Short mmCIF file of C-alpha atoms in Angstrom, two decimals:
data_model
loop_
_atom_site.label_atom_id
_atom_site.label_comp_id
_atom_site.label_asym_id
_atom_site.label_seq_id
_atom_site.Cartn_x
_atom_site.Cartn_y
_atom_site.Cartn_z
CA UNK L 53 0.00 0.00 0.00
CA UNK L 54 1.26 3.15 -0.89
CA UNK L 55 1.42 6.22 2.12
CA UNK L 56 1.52 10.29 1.28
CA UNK L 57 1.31 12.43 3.89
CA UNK L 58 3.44 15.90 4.42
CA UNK L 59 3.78 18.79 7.41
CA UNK L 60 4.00 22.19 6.73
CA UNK L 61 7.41 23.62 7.73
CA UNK L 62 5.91 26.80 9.87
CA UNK L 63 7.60 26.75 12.95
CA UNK L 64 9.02 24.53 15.02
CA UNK L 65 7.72 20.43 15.36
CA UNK L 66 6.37 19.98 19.00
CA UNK L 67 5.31 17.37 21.14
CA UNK L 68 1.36 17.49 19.40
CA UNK L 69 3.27 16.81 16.14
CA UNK L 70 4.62 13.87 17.29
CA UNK L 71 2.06 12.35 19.14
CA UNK L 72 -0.70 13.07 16.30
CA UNK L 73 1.50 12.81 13.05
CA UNK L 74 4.76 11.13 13.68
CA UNK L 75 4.26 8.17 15.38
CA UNK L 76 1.45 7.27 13.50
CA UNK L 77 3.70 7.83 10.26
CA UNK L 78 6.13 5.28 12.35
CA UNK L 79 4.04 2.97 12.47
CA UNK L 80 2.69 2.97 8.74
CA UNK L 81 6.27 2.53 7.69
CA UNK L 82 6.95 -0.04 9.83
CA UNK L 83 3.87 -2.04 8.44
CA UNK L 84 6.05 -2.41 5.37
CA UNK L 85 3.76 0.11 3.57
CA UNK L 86 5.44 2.30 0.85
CA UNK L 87 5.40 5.53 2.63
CA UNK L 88 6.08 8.95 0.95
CA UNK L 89 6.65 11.84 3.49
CA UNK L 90 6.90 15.38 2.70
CA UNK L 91 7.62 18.81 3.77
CA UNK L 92 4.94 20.98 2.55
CA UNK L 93 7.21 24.49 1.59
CA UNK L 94 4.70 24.88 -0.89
CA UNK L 95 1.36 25.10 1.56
CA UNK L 96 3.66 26.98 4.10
CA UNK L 97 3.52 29.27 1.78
CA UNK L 98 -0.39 29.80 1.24
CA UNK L 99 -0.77 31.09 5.03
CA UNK L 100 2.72 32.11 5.60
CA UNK L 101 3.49 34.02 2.96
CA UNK L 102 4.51 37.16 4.45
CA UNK L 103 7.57 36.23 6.12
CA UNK L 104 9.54 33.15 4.44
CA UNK L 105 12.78 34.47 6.52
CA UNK L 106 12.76 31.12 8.51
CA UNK L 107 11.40 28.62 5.64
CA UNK L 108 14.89 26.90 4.31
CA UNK L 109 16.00 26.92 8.03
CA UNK L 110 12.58 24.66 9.13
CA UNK L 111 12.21 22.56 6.25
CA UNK L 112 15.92 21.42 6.56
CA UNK L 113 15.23 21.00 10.75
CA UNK L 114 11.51 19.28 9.77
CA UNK L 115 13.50 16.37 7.78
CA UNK L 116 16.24 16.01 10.32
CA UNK L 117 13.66 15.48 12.87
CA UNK L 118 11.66 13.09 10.85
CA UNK L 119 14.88 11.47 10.38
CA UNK L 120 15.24 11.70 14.55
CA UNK L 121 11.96 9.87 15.06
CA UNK L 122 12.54 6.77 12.59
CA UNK L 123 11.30 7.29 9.35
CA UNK L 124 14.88 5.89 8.13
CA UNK L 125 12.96 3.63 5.92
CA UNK L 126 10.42 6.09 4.02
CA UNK L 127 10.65 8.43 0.76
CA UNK L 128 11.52 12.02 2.77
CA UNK L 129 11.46 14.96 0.05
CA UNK L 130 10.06 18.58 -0.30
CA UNK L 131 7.75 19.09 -1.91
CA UNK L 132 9.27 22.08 -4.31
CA UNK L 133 12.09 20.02 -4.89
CA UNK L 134 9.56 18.07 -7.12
CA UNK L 135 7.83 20.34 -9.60
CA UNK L 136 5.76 18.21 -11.08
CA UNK L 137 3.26 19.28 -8.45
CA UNK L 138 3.27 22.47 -9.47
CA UNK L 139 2.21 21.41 -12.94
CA UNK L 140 -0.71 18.87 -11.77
CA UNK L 141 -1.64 21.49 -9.33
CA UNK L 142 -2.10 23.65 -12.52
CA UNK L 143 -3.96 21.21 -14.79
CA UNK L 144 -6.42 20.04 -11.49
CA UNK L 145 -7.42 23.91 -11.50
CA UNK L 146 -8.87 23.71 -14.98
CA UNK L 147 -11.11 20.85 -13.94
CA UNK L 148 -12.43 22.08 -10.70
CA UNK L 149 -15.52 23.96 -10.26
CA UNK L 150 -15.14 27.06 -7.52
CA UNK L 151 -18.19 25.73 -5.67
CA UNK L 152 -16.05 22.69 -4.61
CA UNK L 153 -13.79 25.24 -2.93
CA UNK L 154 -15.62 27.36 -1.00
CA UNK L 155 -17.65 25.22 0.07
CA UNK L 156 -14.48 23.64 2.05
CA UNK L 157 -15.12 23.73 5.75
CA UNK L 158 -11.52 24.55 7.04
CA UNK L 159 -11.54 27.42 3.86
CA UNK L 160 -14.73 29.25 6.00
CA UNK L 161 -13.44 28.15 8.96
CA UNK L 162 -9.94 29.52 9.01
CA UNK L 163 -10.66 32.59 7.29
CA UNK L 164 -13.16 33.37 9.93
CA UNK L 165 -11.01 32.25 13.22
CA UNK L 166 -7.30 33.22 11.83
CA UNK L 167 -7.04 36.98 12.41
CA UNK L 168 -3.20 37.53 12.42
CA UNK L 169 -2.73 37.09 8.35
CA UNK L 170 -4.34 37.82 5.66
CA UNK L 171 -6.26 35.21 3.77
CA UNK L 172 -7.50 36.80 0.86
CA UNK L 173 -4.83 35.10 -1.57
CA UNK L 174 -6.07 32.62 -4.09
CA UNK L 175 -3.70 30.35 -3.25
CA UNK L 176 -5.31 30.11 0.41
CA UNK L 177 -8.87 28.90 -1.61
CA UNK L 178 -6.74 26.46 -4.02
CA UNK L 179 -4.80 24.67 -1.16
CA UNK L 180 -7.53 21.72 -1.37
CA UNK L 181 -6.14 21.53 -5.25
CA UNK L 182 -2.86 21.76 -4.71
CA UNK L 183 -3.33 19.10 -1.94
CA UNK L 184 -4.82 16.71 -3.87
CA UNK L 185 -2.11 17.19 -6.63
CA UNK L 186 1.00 16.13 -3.88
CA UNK L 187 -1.30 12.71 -3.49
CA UNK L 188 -2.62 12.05 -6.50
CA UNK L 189 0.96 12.13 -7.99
CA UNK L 190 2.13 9.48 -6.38
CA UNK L 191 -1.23 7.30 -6.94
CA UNK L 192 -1.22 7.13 -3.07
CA UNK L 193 -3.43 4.40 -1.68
CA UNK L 194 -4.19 5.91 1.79
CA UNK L 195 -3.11 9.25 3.29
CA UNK L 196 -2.56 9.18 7.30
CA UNK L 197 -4.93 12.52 8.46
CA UNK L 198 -6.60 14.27 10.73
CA UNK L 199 -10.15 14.61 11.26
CA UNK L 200 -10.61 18.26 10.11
CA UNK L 201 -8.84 17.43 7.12
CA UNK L 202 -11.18 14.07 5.77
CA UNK L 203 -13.48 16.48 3.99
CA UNK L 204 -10.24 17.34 1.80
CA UNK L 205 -9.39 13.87 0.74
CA UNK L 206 -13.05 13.60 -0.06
CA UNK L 207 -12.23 16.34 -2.53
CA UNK L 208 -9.03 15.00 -3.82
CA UNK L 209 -11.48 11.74 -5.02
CA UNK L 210 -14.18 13.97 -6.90
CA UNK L 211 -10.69 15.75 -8.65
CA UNK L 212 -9.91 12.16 -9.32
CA UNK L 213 -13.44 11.14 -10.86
CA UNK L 214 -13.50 14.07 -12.47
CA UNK L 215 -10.51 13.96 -14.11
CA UNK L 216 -10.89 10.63 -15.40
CA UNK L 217 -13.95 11.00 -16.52
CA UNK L 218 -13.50 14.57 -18.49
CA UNK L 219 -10.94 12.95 -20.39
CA UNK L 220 -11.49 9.11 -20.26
CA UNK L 221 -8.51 7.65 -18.99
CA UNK L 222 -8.63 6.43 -15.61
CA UNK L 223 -5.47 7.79 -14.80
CA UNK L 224 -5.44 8.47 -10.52
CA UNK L 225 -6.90 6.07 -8.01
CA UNK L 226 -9.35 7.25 -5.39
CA UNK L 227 -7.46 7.10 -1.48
CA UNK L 228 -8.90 6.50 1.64
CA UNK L 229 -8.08 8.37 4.50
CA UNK L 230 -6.56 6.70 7.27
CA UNK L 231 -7.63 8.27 10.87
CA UNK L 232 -6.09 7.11 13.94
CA UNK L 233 -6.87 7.34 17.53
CA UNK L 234 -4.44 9.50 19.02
CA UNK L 235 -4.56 11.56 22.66
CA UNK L 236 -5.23 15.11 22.81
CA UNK L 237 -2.70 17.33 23.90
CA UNK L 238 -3.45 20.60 25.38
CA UNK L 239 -0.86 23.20 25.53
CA UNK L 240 0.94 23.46 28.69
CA UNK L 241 -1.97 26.41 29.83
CA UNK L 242 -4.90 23.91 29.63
CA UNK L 243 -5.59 25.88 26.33
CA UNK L 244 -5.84 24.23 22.91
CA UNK L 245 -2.08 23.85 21.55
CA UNK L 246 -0.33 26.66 19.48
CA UNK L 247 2.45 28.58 18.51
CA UNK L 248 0.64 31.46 18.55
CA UNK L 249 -0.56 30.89 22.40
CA UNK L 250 2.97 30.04 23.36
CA UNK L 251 2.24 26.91 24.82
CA UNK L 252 3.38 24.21 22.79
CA UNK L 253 6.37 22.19 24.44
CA UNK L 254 8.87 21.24 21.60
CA UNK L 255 9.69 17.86 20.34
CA UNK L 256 13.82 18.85 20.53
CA UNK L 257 14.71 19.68 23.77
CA UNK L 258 16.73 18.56 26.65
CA UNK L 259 15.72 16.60 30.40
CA UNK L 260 16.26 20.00 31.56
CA UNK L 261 14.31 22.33 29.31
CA UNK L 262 11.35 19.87 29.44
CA UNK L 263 11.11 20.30 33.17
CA UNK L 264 10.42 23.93 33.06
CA UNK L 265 7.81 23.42 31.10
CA UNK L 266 6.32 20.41 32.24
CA UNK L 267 6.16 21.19 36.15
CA UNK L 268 4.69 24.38 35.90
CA UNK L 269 1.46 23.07 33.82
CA UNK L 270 -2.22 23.40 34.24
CA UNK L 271 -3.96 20.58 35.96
CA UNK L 272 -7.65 19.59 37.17
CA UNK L 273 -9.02 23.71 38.35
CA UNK L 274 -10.66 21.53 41.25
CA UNK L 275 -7.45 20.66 42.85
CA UNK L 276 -6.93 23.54 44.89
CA UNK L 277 -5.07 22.51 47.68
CA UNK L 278 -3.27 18.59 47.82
CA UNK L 279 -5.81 17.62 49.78
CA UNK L 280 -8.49 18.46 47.03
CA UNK L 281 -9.78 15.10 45.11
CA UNK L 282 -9.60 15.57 41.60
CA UNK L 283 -10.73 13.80 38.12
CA UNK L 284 -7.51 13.14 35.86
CA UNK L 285 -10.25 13.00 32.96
CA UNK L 286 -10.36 16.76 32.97
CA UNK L 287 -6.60 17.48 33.64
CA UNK L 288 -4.83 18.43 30.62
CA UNK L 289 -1.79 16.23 32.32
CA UNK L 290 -3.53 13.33 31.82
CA UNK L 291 -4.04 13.58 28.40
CA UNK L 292 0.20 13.81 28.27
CA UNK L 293 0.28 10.44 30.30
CA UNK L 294 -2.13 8.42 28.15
CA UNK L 295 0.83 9.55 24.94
CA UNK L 296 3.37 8.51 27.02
CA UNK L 297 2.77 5.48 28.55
CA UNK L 298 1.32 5.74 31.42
CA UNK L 299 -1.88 4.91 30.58
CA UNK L 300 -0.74 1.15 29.64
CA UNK L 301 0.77 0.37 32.34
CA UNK L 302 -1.95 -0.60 34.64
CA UNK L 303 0.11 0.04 38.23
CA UNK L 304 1.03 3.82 37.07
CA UNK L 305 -2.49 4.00 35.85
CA UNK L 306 -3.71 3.12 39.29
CA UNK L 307 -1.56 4.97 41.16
CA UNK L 308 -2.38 8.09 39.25
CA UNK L 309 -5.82 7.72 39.47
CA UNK L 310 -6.21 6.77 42.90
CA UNK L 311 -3.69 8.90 44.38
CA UNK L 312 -5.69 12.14 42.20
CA UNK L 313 -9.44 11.04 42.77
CA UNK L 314 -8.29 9.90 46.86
CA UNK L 315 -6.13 13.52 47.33
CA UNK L 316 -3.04 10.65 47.98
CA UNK L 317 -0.61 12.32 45.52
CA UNK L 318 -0.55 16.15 44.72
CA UNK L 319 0.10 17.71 41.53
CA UNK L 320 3.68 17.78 41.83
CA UNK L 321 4.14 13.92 41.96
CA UNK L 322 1.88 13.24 39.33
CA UNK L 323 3.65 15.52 37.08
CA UNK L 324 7.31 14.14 38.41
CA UNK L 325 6.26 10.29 36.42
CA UNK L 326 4.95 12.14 33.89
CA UNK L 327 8.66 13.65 33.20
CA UNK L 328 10.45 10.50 34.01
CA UNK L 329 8.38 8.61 30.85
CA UNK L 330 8.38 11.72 28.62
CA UNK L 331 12.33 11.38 29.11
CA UNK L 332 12.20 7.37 28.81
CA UNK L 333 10.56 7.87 25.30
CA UNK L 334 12.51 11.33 24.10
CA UNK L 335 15.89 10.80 25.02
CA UNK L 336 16.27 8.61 21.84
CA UNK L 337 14.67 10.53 19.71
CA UNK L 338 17.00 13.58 20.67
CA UNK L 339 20.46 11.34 20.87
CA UNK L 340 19.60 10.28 17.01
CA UNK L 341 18.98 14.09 16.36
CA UNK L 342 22.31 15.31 17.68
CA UNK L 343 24.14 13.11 16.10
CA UNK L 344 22.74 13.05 12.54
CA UNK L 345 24.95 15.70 10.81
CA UNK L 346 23.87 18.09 8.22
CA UNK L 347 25.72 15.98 5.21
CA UNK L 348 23.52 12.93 6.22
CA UNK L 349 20.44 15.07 6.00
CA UNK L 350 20.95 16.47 2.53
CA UNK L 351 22.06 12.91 1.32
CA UNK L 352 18.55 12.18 2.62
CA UNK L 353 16.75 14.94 0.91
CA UNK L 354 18.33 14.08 -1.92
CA UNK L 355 17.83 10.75 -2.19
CA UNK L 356 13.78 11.30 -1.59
CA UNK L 357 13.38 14.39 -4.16
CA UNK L 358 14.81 11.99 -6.55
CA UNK L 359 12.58 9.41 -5.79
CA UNK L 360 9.69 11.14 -5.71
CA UNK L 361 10.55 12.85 -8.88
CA UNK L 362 10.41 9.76 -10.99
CA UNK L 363 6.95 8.72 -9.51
CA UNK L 364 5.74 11.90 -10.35
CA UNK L 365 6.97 12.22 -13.70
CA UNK L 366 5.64 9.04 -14.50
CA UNK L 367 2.69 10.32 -13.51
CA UNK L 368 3.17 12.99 -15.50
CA UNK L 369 3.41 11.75 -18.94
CA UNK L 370 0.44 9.68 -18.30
CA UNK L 371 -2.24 12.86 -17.42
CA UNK L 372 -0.49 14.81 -20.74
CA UNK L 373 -1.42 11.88 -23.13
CA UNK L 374 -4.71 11.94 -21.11
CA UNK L 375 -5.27 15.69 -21.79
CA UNK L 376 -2.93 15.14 -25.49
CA UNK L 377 -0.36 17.93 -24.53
CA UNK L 378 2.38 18.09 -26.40
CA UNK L 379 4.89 18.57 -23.98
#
């Protein structure tokens, strides 16, 4: 089964990224899946536009660190290293109706909620298009997504019907989305996770760095005092301790529980195991990191662009006999 998913190199990958993206992208490789990951520079661009001072910086960090978590066995490229995108992304947007795109949930939804950029840019309204060009490329059998983002590769299937049938060929497969079950992190305030809130804990760090911002987070509002019962259901701590282990191991589970619900254990401790399996589960992950060196990384890039560049022209020559272009 072929795999394309990508991340958008905006900032800097934190803990939510790995818990909701990375490790689920693990474990798809590790399936024995043919997995294509990218970094979206491209739809960075369709938000971020403004300010590209930091893009070459993040997109080289963004494949080091998916080269840090394990994905030693998967097609890592960017995706304007590979500009046969940019040409399917062209020839989709002669073939799909407006309607289709503003009728796009996250489209009304983000241009209503983001108020710190300008959205007005057509290439804001055509991400869906461009989107479905970076999987439909590579004839992708499944793409690993969230659940906001299932109405889009509902979208990328209608491009894909519609294509074929506008000019007879059935050229692109329809994918499925693959959703998985993953905990819900809360930024280290209790408030949802962002950049822009100044919350987010990142995924690089040290033992040190992640105690600062680990000990000082919000828990259950109930809990007062230590000798306050509380629920870990509504602490935004527990949510951390289901991603990282604690949650399967049924004598840390107990003792969490009881010792929150039974005012036995404050705050403090609960928090203290919490660190201790955050570390258990990081410190690989940021060993690999520092010692990958910046040669090994381009050799990566490298070797994925090219890969994914003869998929994609491939691809390529099949849609322009489709459509009879010339060139």
């Amino acid at each position: 089964m072929r795999i394309l998913s990508g991340i958008r190199p905006t900032g800097k990958v934190h803990i939510g990224h790995y818990v909701g993206v990375f490790e689920n992208w693990v474990k798809l490789q590790n399936e024995g899946n043919d997995t294509f990951y990218f970094v979206a520079d491209w739809h960075a661009l369709t938000t971020h536009y403004e300010d590209t001072s930091e893009l070459r910086v993040n997109t080289f960090e963004l494949v080091k660190t998916m080269m840090a978590v394990g994905l030693e066995k998967s097609t890592l490229f960017v995706q304007s290293a590979v500009k046969e995108h940019a040409e399917l992304f062209l020839l989709f947007a002669m073939v799909t109706p407006l309607s289709w795109l503003e009728r796009v949930p996250t489209y009304k939804e983000m241009r209503q909620q983001v108020t710190d950029r300008d959205l007005s840019n057509a290439g804001f309204l055509m991400y869906p298009v461009l989107q479905a060009a970076d999987i439909l490329i590579y004839k992708a059998d499944g793409v690993p997504v969230g659940e906001d983002q299932v109405y889009h590769i509902e979208l990328t299937r209608e491009i894909a019907r519609r294509f074929n049938y506008i000019f007879k060929r059935e050229v692109f497969p329809e994918p499925k989305e693959l959703l998985s079950k993953v905990p819900k992190l809360l930024g280290t305030d209790g408030r949802k996770m962002s950049k822009s809130y100044g919350n987010t804990i990142p995924l690089i760090t040290t033992e040190q760095e992640l105690s600062k911002m680990v000990m000082p987070m919000v828990t259950d509002t109930n809990r007062k005092r230590r000798t306050d019962p509380g629920n870990p259901e509504v602490c935004p701590v527990w949510g951390y301790h289901k991603a990282f282990g604690t949650a399967d191991n049924p004598e840390e589970k107990q003792w969490v529980y009881e010792g929150c619900t039974q005012a036995k254990i404050g705050c403090v401790d609960c928090k203290k195991l919490l660190l201790k399996n955050m570390v258990n589960k990081l410190q690989p992950i940021w060993d690999r990191y520092n010692a990958i060196s910046d040669d090994e990384v381009k050799v990566k890039m490298e070797e994925g662009n090219e890969r994914a560049r003869s998929v994609a022209q491939k691809t390529m020559e099949e849609v322009r006999e489709a459509i009879k272009i010339m060139y």
